[in-house]
Each structure stands twice: as C-alpha cells, then as structure tokens.
PDB file of C-alpha atoms in Angstrom:
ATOM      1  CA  UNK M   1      17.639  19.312  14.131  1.00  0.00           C
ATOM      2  CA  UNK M   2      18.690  15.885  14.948  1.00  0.00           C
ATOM      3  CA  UNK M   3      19.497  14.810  11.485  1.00  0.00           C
ATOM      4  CA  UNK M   4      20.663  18.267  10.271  1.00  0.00           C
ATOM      5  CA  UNK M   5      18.131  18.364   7.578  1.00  0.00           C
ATOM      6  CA  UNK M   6      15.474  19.983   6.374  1.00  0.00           C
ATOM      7  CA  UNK M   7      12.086  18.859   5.543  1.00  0.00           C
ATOM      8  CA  UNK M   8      10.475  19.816   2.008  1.00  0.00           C
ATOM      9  CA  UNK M   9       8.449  22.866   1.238  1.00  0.00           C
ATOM     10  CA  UNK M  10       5.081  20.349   0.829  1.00  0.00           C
ATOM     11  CA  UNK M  11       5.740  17.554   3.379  1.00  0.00           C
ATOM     12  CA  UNK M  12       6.117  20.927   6.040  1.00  0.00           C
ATOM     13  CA  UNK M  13       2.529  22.473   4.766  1.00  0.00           C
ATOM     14  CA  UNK M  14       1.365  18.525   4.953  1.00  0.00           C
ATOM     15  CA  UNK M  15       2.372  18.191   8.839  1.00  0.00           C
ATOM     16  CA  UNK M  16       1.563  21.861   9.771  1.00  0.00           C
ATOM     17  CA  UNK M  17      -1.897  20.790   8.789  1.00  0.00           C
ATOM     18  CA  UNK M  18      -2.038  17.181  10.258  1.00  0.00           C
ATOM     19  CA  UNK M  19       0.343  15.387  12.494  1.00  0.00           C
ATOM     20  CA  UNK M  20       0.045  12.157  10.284  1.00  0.00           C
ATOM     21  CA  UNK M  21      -2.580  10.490   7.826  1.00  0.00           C
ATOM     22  CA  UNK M  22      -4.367   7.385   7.884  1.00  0.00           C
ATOM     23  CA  UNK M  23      -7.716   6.158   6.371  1.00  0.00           C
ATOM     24  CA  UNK M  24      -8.788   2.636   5.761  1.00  0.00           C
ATOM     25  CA  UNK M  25     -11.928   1.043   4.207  1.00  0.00           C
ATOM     26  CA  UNK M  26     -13.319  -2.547   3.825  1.00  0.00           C
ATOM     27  CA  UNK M  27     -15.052  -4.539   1.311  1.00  0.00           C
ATOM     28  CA  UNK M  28     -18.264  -6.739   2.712  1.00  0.00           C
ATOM     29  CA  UNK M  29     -18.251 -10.196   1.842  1.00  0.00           C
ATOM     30  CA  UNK M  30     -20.824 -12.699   3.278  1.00  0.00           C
ATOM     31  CA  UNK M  31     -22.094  -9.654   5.354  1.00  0.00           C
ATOM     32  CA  UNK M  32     -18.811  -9.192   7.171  1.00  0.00           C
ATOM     33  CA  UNK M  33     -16.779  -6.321   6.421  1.00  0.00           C
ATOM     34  CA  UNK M  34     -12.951  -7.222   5.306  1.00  0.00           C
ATOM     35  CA  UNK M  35      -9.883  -4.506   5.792  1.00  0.00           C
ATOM     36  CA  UNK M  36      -8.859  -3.789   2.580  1.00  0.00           C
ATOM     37  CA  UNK M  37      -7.608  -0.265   1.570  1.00  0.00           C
ATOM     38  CA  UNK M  38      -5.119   1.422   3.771  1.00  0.00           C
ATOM     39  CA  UNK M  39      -3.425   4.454   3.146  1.00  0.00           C
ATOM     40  CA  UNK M  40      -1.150   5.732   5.527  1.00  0.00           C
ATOM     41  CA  UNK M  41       1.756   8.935   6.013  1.00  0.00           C
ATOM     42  CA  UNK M  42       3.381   8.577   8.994  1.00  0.00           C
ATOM     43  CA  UNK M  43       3.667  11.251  11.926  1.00  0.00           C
ATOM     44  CA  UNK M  44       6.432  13.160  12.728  1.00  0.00           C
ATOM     45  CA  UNK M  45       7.158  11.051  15.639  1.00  0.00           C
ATOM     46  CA  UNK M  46       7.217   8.114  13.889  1.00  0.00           C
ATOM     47  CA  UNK M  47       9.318   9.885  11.432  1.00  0.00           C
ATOM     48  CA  UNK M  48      11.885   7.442  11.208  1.00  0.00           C
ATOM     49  CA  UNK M  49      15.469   6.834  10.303  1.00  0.00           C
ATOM     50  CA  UNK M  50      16.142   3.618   8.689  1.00  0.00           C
ATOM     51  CA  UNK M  51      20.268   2.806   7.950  1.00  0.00           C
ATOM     52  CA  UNK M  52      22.723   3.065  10.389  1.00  0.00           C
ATOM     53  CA  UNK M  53      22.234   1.451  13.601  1.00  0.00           C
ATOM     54  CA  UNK M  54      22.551  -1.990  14.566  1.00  0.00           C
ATOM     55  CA  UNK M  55      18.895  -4.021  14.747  1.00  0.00           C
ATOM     56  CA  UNK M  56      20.925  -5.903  17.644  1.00  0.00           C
ATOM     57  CA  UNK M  57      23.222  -5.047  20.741  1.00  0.00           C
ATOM     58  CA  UNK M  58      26.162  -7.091  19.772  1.00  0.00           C
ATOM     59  CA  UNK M  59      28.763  -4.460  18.525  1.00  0.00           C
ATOM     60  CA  UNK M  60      29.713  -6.703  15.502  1.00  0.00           C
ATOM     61  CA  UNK M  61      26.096  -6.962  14.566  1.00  0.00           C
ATOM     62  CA  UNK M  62      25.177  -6.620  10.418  1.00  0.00           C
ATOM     63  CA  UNK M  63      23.174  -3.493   9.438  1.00  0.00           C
ATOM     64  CA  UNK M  64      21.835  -2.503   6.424  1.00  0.00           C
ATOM     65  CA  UNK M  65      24.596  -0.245   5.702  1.00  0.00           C
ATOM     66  CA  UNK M  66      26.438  -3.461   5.131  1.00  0.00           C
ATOM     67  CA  UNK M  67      24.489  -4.591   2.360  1.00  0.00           C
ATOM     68  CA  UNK M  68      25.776  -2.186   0.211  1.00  0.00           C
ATOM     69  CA  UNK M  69      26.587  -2.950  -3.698  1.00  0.00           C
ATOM     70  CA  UNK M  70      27.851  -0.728  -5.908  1.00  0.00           C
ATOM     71  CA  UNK M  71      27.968  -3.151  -8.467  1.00  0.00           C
ATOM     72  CA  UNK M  72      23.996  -3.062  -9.309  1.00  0.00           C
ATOM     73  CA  UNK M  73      24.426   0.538 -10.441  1.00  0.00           C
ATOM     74  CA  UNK M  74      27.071   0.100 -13.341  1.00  0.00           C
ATOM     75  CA  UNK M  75      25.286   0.189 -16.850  1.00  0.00           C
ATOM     76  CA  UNK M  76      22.079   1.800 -15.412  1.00  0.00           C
ATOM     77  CA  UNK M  77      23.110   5.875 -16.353  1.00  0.00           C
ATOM     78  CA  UNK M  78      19.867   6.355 -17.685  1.00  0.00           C
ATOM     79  CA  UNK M  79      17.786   5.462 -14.491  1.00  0.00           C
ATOM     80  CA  UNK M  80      17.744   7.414 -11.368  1.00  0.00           C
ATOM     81  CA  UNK M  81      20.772   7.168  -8.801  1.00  0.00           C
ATOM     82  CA  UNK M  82      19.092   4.539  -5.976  1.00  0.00           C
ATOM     83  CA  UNK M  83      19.512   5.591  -2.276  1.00  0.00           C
ATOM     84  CA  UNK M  84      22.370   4.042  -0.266  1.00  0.00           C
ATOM     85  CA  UNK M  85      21.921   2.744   3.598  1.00  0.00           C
ATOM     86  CA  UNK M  86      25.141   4.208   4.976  1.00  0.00           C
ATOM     87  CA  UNK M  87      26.140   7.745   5.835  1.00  0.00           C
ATOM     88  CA  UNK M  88      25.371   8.783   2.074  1.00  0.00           C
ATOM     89  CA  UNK M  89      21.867   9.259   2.056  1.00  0.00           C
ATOM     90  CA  UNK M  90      19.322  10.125   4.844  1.00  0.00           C
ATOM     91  CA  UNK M  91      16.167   7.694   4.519  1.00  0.00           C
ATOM     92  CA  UNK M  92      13.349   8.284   6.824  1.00  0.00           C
ATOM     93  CA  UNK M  93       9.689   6.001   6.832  1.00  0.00           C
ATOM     94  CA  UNK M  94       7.096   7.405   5.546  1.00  0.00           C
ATOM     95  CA  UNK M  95       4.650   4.403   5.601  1.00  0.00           C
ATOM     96  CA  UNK M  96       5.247   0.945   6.365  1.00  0.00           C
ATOM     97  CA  UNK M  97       3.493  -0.516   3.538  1.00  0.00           C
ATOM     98  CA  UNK M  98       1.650  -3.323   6.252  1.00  0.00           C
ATOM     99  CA  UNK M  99       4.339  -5.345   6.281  1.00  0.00           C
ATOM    100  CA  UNK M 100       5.382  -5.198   2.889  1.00  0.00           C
ATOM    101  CA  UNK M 101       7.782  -2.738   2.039  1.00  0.00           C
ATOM    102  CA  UNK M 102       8.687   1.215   3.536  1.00  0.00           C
ATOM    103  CA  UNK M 103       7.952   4.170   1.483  1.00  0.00           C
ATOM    104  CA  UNK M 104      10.755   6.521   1.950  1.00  0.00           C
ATOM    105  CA  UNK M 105      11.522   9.849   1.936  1.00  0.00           C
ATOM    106  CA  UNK M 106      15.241   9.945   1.027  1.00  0.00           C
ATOM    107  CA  UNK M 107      18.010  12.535   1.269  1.00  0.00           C
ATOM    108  CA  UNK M 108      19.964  11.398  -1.458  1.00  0.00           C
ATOM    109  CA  UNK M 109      22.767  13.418  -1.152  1.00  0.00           C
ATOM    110  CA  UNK M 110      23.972  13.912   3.088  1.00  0.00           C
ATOM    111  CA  UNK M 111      27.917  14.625   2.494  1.00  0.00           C
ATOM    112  CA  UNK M 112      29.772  16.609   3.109  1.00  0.00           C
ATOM    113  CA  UNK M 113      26.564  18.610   4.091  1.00  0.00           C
ATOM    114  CA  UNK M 114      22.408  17.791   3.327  1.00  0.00           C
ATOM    115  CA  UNK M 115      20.890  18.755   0.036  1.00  0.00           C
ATOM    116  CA  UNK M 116      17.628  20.227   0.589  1.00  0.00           C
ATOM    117  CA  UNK M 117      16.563  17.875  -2.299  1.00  0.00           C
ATOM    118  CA  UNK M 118      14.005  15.093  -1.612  1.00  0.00           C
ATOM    119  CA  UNK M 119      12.490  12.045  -3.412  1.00  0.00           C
ATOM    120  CA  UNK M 120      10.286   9.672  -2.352  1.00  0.00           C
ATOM    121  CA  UNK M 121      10.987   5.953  -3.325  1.00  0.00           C
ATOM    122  CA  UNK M 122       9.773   1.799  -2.080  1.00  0.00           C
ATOM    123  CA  UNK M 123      12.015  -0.054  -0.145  1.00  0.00           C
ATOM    124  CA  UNK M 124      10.347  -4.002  -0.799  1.00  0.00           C
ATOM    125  CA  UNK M 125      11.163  -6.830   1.330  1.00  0.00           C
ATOM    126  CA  UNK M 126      14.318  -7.786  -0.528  1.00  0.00           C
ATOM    127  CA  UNK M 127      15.742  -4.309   0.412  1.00  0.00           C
ATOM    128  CA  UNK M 128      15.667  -3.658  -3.474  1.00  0.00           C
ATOM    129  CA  UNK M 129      15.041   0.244  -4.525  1.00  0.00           C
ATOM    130  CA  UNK M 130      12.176   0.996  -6.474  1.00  0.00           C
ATOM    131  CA  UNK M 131      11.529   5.531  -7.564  1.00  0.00           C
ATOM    132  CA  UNK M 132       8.146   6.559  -7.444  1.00  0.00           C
ATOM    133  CA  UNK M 133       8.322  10.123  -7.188  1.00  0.00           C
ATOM    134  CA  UNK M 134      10.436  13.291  -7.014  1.00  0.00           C
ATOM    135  CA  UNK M 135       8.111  15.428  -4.500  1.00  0.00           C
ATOM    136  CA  UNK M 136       5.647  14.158  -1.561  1.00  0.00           C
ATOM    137  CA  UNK M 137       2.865  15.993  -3.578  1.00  0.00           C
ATOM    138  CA  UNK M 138       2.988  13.776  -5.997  1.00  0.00           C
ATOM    139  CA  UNK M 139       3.470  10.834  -3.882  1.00  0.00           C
ATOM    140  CA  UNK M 140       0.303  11.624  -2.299  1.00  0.00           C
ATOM    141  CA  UNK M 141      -1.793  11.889  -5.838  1.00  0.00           C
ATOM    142  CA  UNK M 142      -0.601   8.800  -6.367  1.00  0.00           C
ATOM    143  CA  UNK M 143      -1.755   7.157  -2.841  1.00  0.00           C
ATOM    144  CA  UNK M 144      -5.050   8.371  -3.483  1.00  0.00           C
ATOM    145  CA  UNK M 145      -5.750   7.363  -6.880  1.00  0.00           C
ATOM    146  CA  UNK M 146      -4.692   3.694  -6.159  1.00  0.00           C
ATOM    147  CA  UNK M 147      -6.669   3.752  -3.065  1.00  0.00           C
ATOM    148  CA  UNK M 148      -4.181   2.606  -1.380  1.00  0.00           C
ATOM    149  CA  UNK M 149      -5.382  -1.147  -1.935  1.00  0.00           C
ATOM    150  CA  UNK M 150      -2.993  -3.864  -0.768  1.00  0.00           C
ATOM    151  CA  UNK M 151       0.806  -3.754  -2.531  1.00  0.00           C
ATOM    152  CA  UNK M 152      -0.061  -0.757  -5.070  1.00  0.00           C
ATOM    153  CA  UNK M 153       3.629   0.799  -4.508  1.00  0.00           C
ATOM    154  CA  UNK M 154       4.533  -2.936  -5.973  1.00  0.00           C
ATOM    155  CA  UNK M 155       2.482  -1.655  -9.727  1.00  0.00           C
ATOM    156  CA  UNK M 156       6.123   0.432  -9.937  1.00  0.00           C
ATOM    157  CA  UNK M 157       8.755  -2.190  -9.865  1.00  0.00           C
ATOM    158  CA  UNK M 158       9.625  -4.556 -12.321  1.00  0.00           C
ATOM    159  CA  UNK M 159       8.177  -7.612 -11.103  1.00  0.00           C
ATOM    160  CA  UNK M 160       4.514  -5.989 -10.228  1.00  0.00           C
ATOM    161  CA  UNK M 161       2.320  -6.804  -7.788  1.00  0.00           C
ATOM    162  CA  UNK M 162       1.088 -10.671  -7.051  1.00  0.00           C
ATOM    163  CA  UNK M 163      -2.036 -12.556  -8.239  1.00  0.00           C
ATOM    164  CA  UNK M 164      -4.090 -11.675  -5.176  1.00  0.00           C
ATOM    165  CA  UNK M 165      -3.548  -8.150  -5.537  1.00  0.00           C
ATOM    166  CA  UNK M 166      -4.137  -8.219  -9.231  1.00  0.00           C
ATOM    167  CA  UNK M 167      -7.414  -9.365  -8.624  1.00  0.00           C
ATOM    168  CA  UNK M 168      -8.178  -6.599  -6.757  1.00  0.00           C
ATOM    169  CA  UNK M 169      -7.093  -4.163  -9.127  1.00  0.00           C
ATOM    170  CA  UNK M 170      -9.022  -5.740 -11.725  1.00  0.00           C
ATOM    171  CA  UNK M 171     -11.758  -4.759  -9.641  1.00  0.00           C
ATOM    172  CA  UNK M 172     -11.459  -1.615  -8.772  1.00  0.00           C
ATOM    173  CA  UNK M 173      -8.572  -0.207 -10.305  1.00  0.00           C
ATOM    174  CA  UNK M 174      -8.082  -2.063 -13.754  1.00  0.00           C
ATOM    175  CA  UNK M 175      -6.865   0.859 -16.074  1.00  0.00           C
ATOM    176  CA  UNK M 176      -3.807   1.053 -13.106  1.00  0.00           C
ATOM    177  CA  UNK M 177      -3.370  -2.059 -13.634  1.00  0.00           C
ATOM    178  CA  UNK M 178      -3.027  -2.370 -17.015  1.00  0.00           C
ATOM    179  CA  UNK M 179      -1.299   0.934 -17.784  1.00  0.00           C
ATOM    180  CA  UNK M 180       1.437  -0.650 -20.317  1.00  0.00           C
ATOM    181  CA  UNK M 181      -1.769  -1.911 -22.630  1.00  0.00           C
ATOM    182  CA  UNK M 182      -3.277   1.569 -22.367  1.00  0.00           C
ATOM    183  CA  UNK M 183      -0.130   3.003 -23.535  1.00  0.00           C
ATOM    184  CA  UNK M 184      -0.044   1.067 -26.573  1.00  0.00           C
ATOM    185  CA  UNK M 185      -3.532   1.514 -27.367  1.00  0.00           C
ATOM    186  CA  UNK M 186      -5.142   4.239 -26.493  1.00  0.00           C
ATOM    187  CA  UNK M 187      -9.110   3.274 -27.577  1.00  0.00           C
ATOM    188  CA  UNK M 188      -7.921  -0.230 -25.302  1.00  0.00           C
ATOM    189  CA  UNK M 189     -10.747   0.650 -22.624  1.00  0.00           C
ATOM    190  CA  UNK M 190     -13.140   2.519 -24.353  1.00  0.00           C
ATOM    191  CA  UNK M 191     -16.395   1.169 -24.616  1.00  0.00           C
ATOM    192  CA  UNK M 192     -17.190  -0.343 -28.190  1.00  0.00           C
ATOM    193  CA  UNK M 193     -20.997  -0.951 -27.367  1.00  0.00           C
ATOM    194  CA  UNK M 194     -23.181  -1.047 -30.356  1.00  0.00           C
ATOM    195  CA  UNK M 195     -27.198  -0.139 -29.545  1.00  0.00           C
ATOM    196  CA  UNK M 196     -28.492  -1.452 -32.871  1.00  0.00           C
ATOM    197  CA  UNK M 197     -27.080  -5.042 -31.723  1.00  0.00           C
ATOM    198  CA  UNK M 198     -27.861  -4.552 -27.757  1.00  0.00           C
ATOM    199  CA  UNK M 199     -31.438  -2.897 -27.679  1.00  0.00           C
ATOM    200  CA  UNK M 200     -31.924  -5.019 -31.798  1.00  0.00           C
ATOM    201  CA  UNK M 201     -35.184  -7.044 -29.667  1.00  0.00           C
ATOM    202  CA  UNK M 202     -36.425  -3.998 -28.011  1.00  0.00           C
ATOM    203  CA  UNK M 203     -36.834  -1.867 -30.943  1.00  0.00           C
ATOM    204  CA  UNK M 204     -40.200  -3.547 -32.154  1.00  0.00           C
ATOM    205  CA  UNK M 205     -43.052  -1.165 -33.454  1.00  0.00           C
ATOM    206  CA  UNK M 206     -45.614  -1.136 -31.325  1.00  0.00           C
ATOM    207  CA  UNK M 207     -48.991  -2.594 -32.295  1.00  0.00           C
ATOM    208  CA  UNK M 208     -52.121  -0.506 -32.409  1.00  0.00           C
ATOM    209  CA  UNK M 209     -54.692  -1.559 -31.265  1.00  0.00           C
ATOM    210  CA  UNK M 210     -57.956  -1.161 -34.314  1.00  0.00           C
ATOM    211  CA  UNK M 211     -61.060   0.768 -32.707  1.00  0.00           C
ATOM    212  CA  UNK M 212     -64.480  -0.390 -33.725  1.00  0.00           C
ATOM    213  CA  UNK M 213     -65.372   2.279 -37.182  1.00  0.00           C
ATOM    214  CA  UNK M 214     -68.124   4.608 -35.795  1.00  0.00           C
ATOM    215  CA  UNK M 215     -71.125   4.966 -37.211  1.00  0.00           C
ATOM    216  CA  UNK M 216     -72.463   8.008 -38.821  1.00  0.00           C
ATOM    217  CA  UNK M 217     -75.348   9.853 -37.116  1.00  0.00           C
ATOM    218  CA  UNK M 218     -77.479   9.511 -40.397  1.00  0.00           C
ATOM    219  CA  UNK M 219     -77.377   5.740 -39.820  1.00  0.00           C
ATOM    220  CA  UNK M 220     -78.253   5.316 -36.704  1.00  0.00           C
ATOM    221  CA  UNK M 221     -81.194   7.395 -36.965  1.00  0.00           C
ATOM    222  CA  UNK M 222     -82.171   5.066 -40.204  1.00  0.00           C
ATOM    223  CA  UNK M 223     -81.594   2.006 -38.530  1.00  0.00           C
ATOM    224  CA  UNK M 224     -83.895   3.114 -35.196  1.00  0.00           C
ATOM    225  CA  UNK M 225     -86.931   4.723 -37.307  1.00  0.00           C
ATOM    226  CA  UNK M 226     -86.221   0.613 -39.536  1.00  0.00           C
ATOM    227  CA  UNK M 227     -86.482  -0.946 -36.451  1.00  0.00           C
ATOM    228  CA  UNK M 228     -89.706   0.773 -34.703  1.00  0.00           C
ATOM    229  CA  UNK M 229     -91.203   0.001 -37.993  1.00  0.00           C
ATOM    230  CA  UNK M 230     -91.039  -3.345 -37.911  1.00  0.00           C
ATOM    231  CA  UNK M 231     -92.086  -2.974 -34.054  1.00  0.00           C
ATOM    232  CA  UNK M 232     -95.305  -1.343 -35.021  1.00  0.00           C
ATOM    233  CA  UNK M 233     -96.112  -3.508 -37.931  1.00  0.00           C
ATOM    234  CA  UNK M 234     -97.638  -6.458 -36.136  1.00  0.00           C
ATOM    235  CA  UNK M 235     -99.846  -4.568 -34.209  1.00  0.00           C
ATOM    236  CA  UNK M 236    -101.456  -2.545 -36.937  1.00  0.00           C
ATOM    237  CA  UNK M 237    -101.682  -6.373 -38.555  1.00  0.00           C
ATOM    238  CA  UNK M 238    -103.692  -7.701 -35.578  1.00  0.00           C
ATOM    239  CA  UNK M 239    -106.137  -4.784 -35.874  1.00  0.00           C
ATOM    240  CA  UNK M 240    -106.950  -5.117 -39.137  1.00  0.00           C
ATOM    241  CA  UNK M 241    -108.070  -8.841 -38.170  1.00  0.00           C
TER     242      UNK M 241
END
C-alpha cells in the first residue's frame, strides 16, 4: 500500500507460507567448520526500497537516482530494458548478496501508474544491471541449484565470478560453471571411462589349484594284500629254519 504496487502471484504464495528464507551450510577444513553457502530471500519487513532517498541528511546529497545514463542503453535493442533508480522503476531487495551485490525485484514500469509485471535482476557493486529472471519462481530454482555458494548471481554477468569462487564451483558445482563449454559440446562431461584399460590387471584367470589323482579302489586293495605279503614272508622264512 505504501508503494502502490502489487506483489506477484508466486512471491505472495512464497510469503503467505514463510515470512522470509534463509539456510546456510559450511565446509570442514582442519576439523573446523567454515560458512560457505548462504541462500537468503528477504522478509517482508526487510522488503526494501532501494532509489530515491538520500543515503545522507544534507538536502543536496547524491542518490542513486543521479547516476542515471541513458547512454549505456543505445545499440542494446536486443537485450532486456535495465531498471532505472529514479521514479521509473520500483526496485525492492530481495537478498543482499553478503556484501556483494542486491538481488532485486524490480517494477520496471511505475508511470504514470505500476505494471503488475515483475522481474528479478543483480545489482553488483558497481551499480551495473545484470537479468536473471522474469518470475521469483524461477529465481528461486536457480538459488537452489547453485547452492547459493559465494558470488553465484556473478556466473550471469559478463565478467563472471572471481578465482576464489571459481574454485569453489569447480568443486561442487563445475557443470554451472562451465555452462558455455557444455553448450558447445554436449558429450563435454560425460564420462569416457574404458573398463578393458582400468580393471586390464584385474582381469587375470584365476589359477586352480591341481588335487592329488585318486586312486582307484581296485588298487588300493592290491597294494595292501602286496604289502601284508611281504609282512608275512619273513616269518614263514624263520620257521622253516
């Protein structure tokens, strides 16, 4: 009621469910957890409006309706109209990013009255536009599948994100990471393993081991009645002495 707008059908069902979303996880290194992942939507109380007022008291203080440029969107028809700071636009925060960057939900259209229409796009440091998505539902499939691990939102501008964060997407996100190679080549990540090559030492026959031949009953019978032959031989010898 205070901005004369209303919110969209899915970010309403989000916030009649839950006032807000946050969930963070750590990695453990040398047995001591580290903060890592952090995904974050913001409540409706901290709902806020960037643009428009002053960050100072002074009355002739800058804000960041000031820093408006028309001049960056000449020769870019084909991309998506960016947001603007001043009365054009309604931006409110939908996640502060830790620091760097705001995920916004903008209005982009607030003259002469609000269009109900909504898209979500990341607001970096430099106060540089980037679009992520058109609805907060998708926005949302996106914060989960990235995990929300440090400077994801940065994977969607043109300068990516930096070397620290890379590494962590190499470790547990690297097809986001790498989406551009996957594009080009779609059998990029699949597994090439070859078992004849891997499990080439394993594959030896197995040795059996050679039993003893049996002997036949017949033979063993011949060679006991041999034997108590030659047993009883000496004595019938002696007797005859």
């Amino acid at each position: 009621q205070k901005n004369s707008c209303v919110l969209p059908e899915d970010l309403k069902n989000f916030y009649l469910m839950t006032d807000g979303f946050q969930m963070t996880w750590s990695v453990k290194t040398d047995d001591t957890p580290m903060p890592l992942g952090s995904m974050v939507i913001n409540s409706v109380s901290k709902l806020c409006r960037l643009g428009g007022s002053s960050m100072y008291t002074l009355p002739s203080a800058p804000t960041l309706a000031d820093l408006e440029d028309d001049t960056d969107e000449e020769g870019n028809e084909d991309k998506p109209e960016k947001p603007h700071f001043d009365s054009r636009s309604l931006i409110f925060e939908l996640d502060p990013c830790n620091g760097n960057g705001k995920v916004c939900l903008v209005y982009k259209h607030a003259e002469p009255v609000v269009s109900p229409d909504t898209e979500i796009w990341f607001l970096d440091r430099a106060l540089y536009w980037h679009f992520l998505t058109k609805t907060f539902t998708a926005y949302y499939r996106l914060l989960i599948t990235h995990l929300g691990l440090p400077q994801w939102q940065y994977a969607f501008t043109s300068y990516g994100v930096s070397p620290q964060a890379k590494q962590w997407f190499n470790m547990y996100k690297p097809i986001t990471i790498n989406t551009a190679l996957l594009s080009e080549e779609a059998d990029s990540f699949v597994n090439k393993l070859d078992p004849n090559k891997v499990f080439k030492s394993k594959n030896k026959t197995p040795v059996l081991k050679k039993k003893p031949p049996s002997q036949p009953p017949s033979s063993q019978k011949s060679h006991t009645s041999m034997t108590s032959a030659k047993t009883s031989s000496p004595a019938g010898n002696s007797s005859r002495k």
